[in-house]
CSV table of C-alpha atoms and ligand atoms in Angstrom, one decimal:
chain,number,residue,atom,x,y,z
A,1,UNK,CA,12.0,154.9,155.2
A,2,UNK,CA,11.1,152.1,152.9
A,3,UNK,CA,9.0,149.4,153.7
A,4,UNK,CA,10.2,145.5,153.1
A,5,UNK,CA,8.0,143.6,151.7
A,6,UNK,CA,8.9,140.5,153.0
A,7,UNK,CA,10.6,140.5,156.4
A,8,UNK,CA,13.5,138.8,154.2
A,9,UNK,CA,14.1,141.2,151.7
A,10,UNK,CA,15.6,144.1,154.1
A,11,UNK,CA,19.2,141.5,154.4
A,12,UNK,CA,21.1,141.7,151.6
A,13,UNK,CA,20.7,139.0,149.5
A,14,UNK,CA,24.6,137.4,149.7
A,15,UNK,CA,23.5,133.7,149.2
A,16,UNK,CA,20.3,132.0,148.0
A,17,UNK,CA,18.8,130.7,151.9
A,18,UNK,CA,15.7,128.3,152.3
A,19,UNK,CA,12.9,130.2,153.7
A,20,UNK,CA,13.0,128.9,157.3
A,21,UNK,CA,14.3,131.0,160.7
A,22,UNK,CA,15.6,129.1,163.2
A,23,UNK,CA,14.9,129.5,166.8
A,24,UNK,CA,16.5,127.5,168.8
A,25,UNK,CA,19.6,124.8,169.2
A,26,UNK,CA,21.0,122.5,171.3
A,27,UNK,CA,23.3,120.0,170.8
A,28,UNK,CA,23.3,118.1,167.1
A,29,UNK,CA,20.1,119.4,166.9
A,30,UNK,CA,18.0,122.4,165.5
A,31,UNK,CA,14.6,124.3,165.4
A,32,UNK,CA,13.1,126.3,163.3
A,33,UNK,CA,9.6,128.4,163.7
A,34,UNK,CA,7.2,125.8,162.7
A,35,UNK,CA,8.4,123.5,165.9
A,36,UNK,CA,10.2,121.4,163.0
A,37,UNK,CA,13.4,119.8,164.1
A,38,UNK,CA,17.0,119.4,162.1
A,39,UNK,CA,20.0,117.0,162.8
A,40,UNK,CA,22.5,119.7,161.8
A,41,UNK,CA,25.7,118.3,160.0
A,42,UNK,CA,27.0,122.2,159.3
A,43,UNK,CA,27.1,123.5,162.5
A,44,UNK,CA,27.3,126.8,161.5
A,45,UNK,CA,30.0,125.6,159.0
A,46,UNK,CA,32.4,123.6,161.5
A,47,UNK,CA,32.1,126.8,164.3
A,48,UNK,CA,29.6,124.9,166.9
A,49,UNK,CA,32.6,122.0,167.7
A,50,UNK,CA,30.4,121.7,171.0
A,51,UNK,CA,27.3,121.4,169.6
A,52,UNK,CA,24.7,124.1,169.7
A,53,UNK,CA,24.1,126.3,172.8
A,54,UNK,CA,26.3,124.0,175.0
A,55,UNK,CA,26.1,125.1,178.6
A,56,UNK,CA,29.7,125.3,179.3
A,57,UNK,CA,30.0,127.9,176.7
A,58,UNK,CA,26.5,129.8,177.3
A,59,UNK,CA,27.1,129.5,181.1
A,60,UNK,CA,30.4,131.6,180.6
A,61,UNK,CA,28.7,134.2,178.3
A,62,UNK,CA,26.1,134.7,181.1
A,63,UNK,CA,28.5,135.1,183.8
A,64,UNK,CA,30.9,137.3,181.9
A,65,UNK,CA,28.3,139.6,180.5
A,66,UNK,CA,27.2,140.1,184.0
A,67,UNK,CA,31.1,141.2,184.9
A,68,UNK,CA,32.7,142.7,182.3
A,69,UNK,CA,31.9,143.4,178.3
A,70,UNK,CA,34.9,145.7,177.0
A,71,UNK,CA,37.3,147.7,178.8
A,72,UNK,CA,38.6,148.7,175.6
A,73,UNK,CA,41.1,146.3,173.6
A,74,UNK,CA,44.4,149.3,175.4
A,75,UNK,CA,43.7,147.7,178.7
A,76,UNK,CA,44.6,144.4,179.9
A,77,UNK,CA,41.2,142.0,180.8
A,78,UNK,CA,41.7,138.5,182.3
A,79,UNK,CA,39.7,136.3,180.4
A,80,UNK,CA,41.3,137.4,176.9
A,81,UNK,CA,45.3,136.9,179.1
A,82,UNK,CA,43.7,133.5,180.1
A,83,UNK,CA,42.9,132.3,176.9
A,84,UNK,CA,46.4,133.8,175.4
A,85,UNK,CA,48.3,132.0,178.4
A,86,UNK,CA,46.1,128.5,177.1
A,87,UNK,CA,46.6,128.5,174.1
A,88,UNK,CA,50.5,129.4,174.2
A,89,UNK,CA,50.7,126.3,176.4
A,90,UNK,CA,49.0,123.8,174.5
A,91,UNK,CA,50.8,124.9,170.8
A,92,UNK,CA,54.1,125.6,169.5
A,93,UNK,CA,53.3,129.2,169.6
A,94,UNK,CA,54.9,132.2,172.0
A,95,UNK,CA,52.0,134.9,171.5
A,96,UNK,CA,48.7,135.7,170.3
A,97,UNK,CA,46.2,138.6,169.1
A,98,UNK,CA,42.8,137.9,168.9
A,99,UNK,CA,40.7,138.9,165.8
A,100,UNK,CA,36.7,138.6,165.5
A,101,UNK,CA,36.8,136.6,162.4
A,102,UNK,CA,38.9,134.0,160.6
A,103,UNK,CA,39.8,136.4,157.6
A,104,UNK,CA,40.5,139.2,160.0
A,105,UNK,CA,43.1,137.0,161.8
A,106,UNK,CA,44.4,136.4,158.0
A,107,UNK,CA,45.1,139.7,157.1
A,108,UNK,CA,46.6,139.7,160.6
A,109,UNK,CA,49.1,137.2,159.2
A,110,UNK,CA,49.7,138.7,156.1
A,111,UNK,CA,50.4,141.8,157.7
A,112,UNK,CA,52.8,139.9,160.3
A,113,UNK,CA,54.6,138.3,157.0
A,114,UNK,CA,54.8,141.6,155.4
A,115,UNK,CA,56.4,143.1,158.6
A,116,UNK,CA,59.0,140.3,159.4
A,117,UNK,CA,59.8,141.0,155.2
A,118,UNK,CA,60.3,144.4,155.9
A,119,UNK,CA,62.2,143.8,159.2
A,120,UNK,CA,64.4,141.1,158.2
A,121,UNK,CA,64.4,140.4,154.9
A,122,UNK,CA,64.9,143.3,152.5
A,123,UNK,CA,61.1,144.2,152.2
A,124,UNK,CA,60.4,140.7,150.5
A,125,UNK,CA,56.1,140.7,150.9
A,126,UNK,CA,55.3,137.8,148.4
A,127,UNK,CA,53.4,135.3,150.2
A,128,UNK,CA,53.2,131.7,148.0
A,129,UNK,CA,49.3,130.5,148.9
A,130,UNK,CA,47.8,127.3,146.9
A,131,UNK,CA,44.9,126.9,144.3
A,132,UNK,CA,42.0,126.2,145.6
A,133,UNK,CA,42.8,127.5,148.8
A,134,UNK,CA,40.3,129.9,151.0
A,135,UNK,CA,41.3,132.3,153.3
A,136,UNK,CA,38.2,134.5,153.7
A,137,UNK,CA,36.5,137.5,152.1
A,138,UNK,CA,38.2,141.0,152.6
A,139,UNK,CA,39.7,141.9,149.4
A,140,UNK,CA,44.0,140.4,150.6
A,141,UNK,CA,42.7,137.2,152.0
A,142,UNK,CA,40.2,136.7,148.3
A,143,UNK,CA,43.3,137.8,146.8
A,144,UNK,CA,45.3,135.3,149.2
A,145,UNK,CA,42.5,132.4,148.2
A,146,UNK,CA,42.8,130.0,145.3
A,147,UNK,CA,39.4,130.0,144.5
A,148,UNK,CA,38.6,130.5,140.8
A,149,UNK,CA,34.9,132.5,141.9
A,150,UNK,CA,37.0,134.8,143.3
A,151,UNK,CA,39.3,135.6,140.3
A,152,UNK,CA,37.2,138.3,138.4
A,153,UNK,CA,36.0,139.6,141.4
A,154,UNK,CA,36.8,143.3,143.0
A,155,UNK,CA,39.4,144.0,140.8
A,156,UNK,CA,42.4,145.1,141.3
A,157,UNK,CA,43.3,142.2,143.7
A,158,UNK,CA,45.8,142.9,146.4
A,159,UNK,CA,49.2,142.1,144.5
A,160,UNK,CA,51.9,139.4,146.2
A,161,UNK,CA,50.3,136.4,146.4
A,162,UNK,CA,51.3,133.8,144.1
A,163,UNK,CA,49.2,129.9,143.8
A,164,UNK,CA,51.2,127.1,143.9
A,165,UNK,CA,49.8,123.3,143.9
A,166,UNK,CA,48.7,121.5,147.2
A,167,UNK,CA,50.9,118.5,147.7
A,168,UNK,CA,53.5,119.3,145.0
A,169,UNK,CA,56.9,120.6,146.4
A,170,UNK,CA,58.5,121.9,142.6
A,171,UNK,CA,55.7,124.1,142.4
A,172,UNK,CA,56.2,125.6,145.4
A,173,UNK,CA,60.1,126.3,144.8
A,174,UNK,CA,59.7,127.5,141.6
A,175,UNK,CA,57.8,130.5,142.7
A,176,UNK,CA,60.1,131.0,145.4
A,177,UNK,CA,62.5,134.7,144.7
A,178,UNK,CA,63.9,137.1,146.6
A,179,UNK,CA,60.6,139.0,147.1
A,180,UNK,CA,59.6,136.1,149.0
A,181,UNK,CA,58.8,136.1,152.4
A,182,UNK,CA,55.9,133.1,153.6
A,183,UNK,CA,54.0,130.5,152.2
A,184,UNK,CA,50.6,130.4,153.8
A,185,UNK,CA,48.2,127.3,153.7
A,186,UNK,CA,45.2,125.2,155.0
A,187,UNK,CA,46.4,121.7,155.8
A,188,UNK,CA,43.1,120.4,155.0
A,189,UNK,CA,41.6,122.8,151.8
A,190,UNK,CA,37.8,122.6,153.1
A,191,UNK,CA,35.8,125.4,151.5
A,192,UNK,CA,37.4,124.0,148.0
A,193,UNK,CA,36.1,120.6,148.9
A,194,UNK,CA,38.1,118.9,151.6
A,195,UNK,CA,41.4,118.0,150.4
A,196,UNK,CA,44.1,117.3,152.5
A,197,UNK,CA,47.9,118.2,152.4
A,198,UNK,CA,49.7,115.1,153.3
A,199,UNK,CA,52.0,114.9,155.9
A,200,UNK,CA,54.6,114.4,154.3
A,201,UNK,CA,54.1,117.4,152.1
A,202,UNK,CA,53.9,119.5,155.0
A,203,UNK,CA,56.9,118.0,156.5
A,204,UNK,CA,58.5,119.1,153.3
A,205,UNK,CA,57.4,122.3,153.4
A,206,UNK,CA,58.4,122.8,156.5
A,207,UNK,CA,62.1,121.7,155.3
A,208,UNK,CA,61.5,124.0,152.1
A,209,UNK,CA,60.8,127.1,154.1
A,210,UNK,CA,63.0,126.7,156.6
A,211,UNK,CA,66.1,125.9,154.6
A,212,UNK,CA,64.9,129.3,152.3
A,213,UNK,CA,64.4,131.6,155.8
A,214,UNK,CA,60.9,131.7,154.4
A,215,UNK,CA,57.9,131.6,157.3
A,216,UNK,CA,55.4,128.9,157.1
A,217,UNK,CA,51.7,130.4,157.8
A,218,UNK,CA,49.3,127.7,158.5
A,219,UNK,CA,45.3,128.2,158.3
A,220,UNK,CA,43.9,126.0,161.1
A,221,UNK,CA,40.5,128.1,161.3
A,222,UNK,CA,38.8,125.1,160.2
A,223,UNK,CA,40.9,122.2,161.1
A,224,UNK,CA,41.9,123.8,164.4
A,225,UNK,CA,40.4,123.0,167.4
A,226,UNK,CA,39.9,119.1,167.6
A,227,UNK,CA,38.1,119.1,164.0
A,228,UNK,CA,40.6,116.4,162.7
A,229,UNK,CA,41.4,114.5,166.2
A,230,UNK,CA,44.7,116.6,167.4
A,231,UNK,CA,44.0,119.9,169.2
A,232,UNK,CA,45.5,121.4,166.0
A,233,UNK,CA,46.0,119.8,162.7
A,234,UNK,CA,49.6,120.3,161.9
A,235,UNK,CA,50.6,118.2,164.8
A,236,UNK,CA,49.5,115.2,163.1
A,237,UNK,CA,52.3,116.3,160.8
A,238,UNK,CA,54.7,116.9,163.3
A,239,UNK,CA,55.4,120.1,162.4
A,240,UNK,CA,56.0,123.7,164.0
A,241,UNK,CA,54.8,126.5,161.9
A,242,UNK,CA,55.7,129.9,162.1
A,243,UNK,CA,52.1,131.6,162.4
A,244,UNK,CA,48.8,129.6,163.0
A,245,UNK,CA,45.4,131.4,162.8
A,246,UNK,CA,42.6,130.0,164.2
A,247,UNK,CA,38.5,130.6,163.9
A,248,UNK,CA,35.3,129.1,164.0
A,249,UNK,CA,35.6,126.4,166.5
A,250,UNK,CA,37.7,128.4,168.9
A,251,UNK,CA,34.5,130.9,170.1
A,252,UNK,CA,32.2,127.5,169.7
A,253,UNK,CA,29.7,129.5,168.2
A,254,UNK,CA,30.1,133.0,169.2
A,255,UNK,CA,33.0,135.2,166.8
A,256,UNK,CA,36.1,134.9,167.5
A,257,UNK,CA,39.5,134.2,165.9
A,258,UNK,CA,43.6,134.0,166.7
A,259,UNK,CA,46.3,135.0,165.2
A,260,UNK,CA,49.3,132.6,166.9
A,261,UNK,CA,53.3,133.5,166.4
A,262,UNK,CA,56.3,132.0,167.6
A,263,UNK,CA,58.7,134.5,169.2
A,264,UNK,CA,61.2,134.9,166.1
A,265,UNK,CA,57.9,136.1,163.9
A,266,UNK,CA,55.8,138.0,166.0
A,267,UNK,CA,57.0,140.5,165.2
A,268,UNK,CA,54.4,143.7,165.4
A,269,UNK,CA,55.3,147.4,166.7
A,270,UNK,CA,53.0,149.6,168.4
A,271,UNK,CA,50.4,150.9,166.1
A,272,UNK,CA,50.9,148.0,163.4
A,273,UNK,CA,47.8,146.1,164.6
A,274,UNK,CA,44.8,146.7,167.1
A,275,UNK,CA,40.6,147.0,166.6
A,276,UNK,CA,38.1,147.9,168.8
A,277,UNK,CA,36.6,144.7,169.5
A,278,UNK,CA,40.1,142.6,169.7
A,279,UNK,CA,40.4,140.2,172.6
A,280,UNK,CA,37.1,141.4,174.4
A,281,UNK,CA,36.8,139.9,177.4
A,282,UNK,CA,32.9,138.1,176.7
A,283,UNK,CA,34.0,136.5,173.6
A,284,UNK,CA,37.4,135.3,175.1
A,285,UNK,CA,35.0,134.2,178.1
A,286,UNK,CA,33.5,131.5,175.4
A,287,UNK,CA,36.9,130.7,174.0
A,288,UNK,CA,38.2,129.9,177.1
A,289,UNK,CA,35.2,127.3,178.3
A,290,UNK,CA,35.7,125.6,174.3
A,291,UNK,CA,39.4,125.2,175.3
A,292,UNK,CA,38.5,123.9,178.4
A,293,UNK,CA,36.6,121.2,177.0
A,294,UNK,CA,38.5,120.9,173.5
A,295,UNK,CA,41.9,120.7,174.9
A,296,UNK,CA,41.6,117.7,176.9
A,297,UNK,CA,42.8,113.8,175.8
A,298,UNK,CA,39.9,112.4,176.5
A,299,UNK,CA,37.7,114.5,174.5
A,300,UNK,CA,40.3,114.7,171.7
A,301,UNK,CA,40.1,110.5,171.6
A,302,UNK,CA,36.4,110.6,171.1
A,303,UNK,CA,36.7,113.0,168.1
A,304,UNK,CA,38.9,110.3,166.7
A,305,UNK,CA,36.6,107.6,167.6
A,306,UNK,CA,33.8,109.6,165.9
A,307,UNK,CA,35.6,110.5,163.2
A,308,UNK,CA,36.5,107.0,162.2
A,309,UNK,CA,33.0,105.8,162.8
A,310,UNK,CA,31.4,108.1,160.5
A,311,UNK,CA,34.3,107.7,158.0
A,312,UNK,CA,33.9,103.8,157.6
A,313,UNK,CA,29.8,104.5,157.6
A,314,UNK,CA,30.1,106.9,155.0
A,315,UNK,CA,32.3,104.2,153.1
A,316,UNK,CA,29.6,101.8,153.6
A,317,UNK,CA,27.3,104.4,151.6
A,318,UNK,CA,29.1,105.0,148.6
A,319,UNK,CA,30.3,101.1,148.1
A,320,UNK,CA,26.5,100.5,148.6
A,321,UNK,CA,26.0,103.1,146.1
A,322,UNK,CA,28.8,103.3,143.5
A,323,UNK,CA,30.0,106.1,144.9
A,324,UNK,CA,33.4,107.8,144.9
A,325,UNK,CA,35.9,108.3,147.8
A,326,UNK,CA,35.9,109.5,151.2
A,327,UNK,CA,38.5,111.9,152.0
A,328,UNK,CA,39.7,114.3,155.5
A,329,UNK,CA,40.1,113.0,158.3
A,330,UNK,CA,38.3,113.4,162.0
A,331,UNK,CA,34.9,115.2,161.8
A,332,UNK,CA,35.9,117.4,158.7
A,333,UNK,CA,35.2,114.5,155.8
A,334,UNK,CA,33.7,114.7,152.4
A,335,UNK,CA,32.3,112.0,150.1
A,336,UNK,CA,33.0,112.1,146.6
A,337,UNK,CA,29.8,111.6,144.6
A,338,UNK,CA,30.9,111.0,141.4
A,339,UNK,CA,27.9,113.1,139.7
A,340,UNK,CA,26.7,116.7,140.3
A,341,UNK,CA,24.3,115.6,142.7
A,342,UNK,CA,25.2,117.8,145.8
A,343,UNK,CA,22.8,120.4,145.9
A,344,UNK,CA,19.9,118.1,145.3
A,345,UNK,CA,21.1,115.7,147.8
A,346,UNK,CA,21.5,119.3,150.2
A,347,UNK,CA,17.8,120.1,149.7
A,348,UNK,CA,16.1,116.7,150.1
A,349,UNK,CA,17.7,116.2,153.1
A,350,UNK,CA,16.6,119.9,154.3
A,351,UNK,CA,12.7,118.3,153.5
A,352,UNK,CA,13.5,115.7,155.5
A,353,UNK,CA,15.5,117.4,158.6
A,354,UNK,CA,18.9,117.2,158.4
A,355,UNK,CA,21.4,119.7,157.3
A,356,UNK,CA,24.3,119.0,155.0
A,357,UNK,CA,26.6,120.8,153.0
A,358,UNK,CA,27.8,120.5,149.2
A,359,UNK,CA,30.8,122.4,148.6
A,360,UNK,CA,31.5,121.5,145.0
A,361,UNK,CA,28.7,120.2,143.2
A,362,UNK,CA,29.9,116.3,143.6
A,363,UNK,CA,30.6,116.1,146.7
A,364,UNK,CA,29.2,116.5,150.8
A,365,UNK,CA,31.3,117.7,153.5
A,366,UNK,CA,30.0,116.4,156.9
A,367,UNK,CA,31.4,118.9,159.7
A,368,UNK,CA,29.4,117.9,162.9
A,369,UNK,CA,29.6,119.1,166.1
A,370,UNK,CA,32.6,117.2,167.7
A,371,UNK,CA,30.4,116.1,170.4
A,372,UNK,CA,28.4,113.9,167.9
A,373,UNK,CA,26.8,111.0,169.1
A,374,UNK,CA,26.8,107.6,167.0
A,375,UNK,CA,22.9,107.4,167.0
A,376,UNK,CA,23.1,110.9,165.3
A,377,UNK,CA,25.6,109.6,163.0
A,378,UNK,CA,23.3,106.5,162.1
A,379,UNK,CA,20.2,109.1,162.3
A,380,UNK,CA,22.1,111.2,159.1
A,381,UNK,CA,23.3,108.4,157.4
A,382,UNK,CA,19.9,106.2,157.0
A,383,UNK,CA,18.8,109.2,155.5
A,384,UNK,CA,21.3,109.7,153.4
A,385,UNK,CA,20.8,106.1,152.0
A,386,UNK,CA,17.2,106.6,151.6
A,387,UNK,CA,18.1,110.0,149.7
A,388,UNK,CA,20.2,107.6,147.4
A,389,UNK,CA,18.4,104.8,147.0
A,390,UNK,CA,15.4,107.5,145.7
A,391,UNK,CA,18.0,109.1,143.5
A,392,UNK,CA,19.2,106.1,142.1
A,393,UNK,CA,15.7,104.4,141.4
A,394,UNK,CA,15.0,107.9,139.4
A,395,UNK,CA,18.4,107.0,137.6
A,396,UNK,CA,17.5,104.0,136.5
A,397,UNK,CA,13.8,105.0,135.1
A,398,UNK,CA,15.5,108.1,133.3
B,1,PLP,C1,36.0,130.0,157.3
B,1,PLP,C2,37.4,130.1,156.9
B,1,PLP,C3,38.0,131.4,156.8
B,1,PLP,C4,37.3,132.6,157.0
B,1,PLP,O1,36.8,132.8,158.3
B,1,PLP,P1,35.6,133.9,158.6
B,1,PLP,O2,35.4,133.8,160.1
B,1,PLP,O3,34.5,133.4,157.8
B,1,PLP,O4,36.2,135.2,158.2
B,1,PLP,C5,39.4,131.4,156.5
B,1,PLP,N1,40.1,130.3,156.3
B,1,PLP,C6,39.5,129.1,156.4
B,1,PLP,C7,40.4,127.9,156.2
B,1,PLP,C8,38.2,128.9,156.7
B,1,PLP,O5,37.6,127.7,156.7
């Protein structure tokens, strides 16, 4: 046995991490060992939609742990036929398998895609996806992504995905042959930086793919969920997709993840799909209480409400600033910076206890727990503007 010498160094080191542990959250808020206290703006990146620890979802852990852990994913359990029977009612969407993680319910769709190919269409498997797109890190859905990190990495990439442009319709038809068989998509790109598809284009694309007998695959593991004000994104659209997966916010902090198909594409046989820890009954326990809560009008019109509030305050800040534009739309927003200033803007607001996020070096994505309050929002932005004003005076001097 070797010994660490730093209680750090025996996790692999995946990401550079401050060197803080945090004990304890609740709500917007977090602690770490020192007693010190952060206004988190990440939330576990846009998983917490209920804030940290909230009881309806902890309460439900507790009672269901006390029941019933695993029967084992060949038996039926009630919480995870529940959640299936909730979410089918409140989507487009005739069936569901549960995954444990948002790029495990990905390769669940691929794998769906390249089965309905097989089954209807010839054994077409190409699935169009879009630059800058993310779909998660097992080696199809980094293959399925659009990230350009992920292009010399782990080579050979799994083969039949080809990257068209988000919001341009000729670049999705020209890669469109008979080995076609989906095109798969996050209506919102938010690991890349938060850029929406239009509605429109999505309309489109729905007209593309269905005049083409092509399935449409949308990614909703971060817009799902009441991130952008409808229970799931594509609805703002109008739209009814083929196959939906869905993470993060649907275990409200705990993992879990969906994969969602209409009748027509869900298509699976026995012995096509399963896993040990699919559609356990604790985690579907959690999913169920977030659903609960997520899935009613009421709440979904204060994510709007909140969501609008912190999109005109964050325009407030950048015309005070010379800054660039906001873009998303309901608590999944980014403000375009204009200079690579992220990461330094990320740790100085560490110092001073709040969490943000920088996914491309100009620009901050704000993903808050849905449940946000507006003297939290005022709490993140005054120190934003001080951050600013600091940066700016330092500008000037230089
Ligand atoms: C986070 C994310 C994933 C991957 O989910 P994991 O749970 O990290 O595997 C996939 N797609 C989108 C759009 C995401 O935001």
């Amino acid at each position: 046995m070797t010994v660490a010498t730093h209680p750090f160094d025996a996790l692999m080191d995946i990401t550079p991490r401050p060197a803080t542990v945090f004990v304890k959250g609740e709500g917007s808020w977090l602690w770490d060992d020192t007693g010190k206290r952060y206004l988190d703006f990440i939330q576990g990146w846009a998983v917490n939609c209920l804030g940290h620890c909230p009881p309806a979802v902890t309460d439900a852990l507790a009672a269901q742990a006390k029941l019933l852990l695993n029967p084992s994913p060949a038996f039926y359990n009630a919480p995870s036929l529940r959640l299936a029977n909730a979410l089918v009612e409140l989507s487009c969407f005739d069936q569901v398998f549960f995954a444990n993680s948002g790029a495990e319910a990905n390769e669940g769709a691929i794998k769906l895609a390249r089965k309905y190919g097989t089954l209807h269409k010839n054994g077409a498997f190409e699935i169009i996806t879009f630059e800058g797109g993310f779909h998660g890190r097992t080696l199809a859905t980094m293959s399925a992504s659009g990230k350009k990190a992920f292009e010399p990495l782990f080579e050979p990439k799994v083969p039949g995905f080809r990257k068209a442009r988000l919001n341009d319709l000729a670049s999705v038809r020209r890669l469109i042959n008979e080995q076609t068989v989906a095109v798969m998509l996050e209506p919102i790109q938010g690991e890349a930086g938060v850029w929406p598809a239009t509605d429109r284009f999505l309309r489109e694309l729905r007209a593309l793919t269905e005049q083409r007998g092509l399935l449409l695959i949308v990614d909703e593991i971060q817009t799902g969920i009441g991130r952008t004000g409808k229970l799931f994104h594509h609805e703002h659209a109008g739209i009814e997709p083929d196959i939906m997966t869905l993470g993060k916010g649907i275990g409200g902090g705990v993992p879990l993840a969906a994969l969602l198909a209409t009748e027509h594409a869900s298509c699976f046989e026995h012995g096509d799909q399963g896993g040990t820890f699919n559609g356990n009954p604790l985690m579907c326990a959690a999913g169920l209480a977030v659903i609960e809560q997520v899935g009613k009008p009421q709440f979904l019109k204060t994510v709007v409400d909140s969501g609008l509030y912190l999109e005109s305050e964050l325009q407030r800040l950048s015309a005070r600033h010379g800054l660039g534009e906001v873009r998303g739309q309901g608590l999944l927003l980014a403000l375009d910076l204009k200079l690579p200033i992220g990461a330094s803007i990320v740790a100085q607001a560490f110092e001073a206890g709040v969490l943000l996020n920088s996914p491309q070096a100009d620009a901050l994505r704000f993903m808050p727990a849905l449940t946000v309050t507006r003297d939290e929002i005022g709490t993140m932005i005054d120190c934003l503007d001080l951050i600013l004003t600091k940066i700016g005076a330092a500008r000037r001097v230089a």
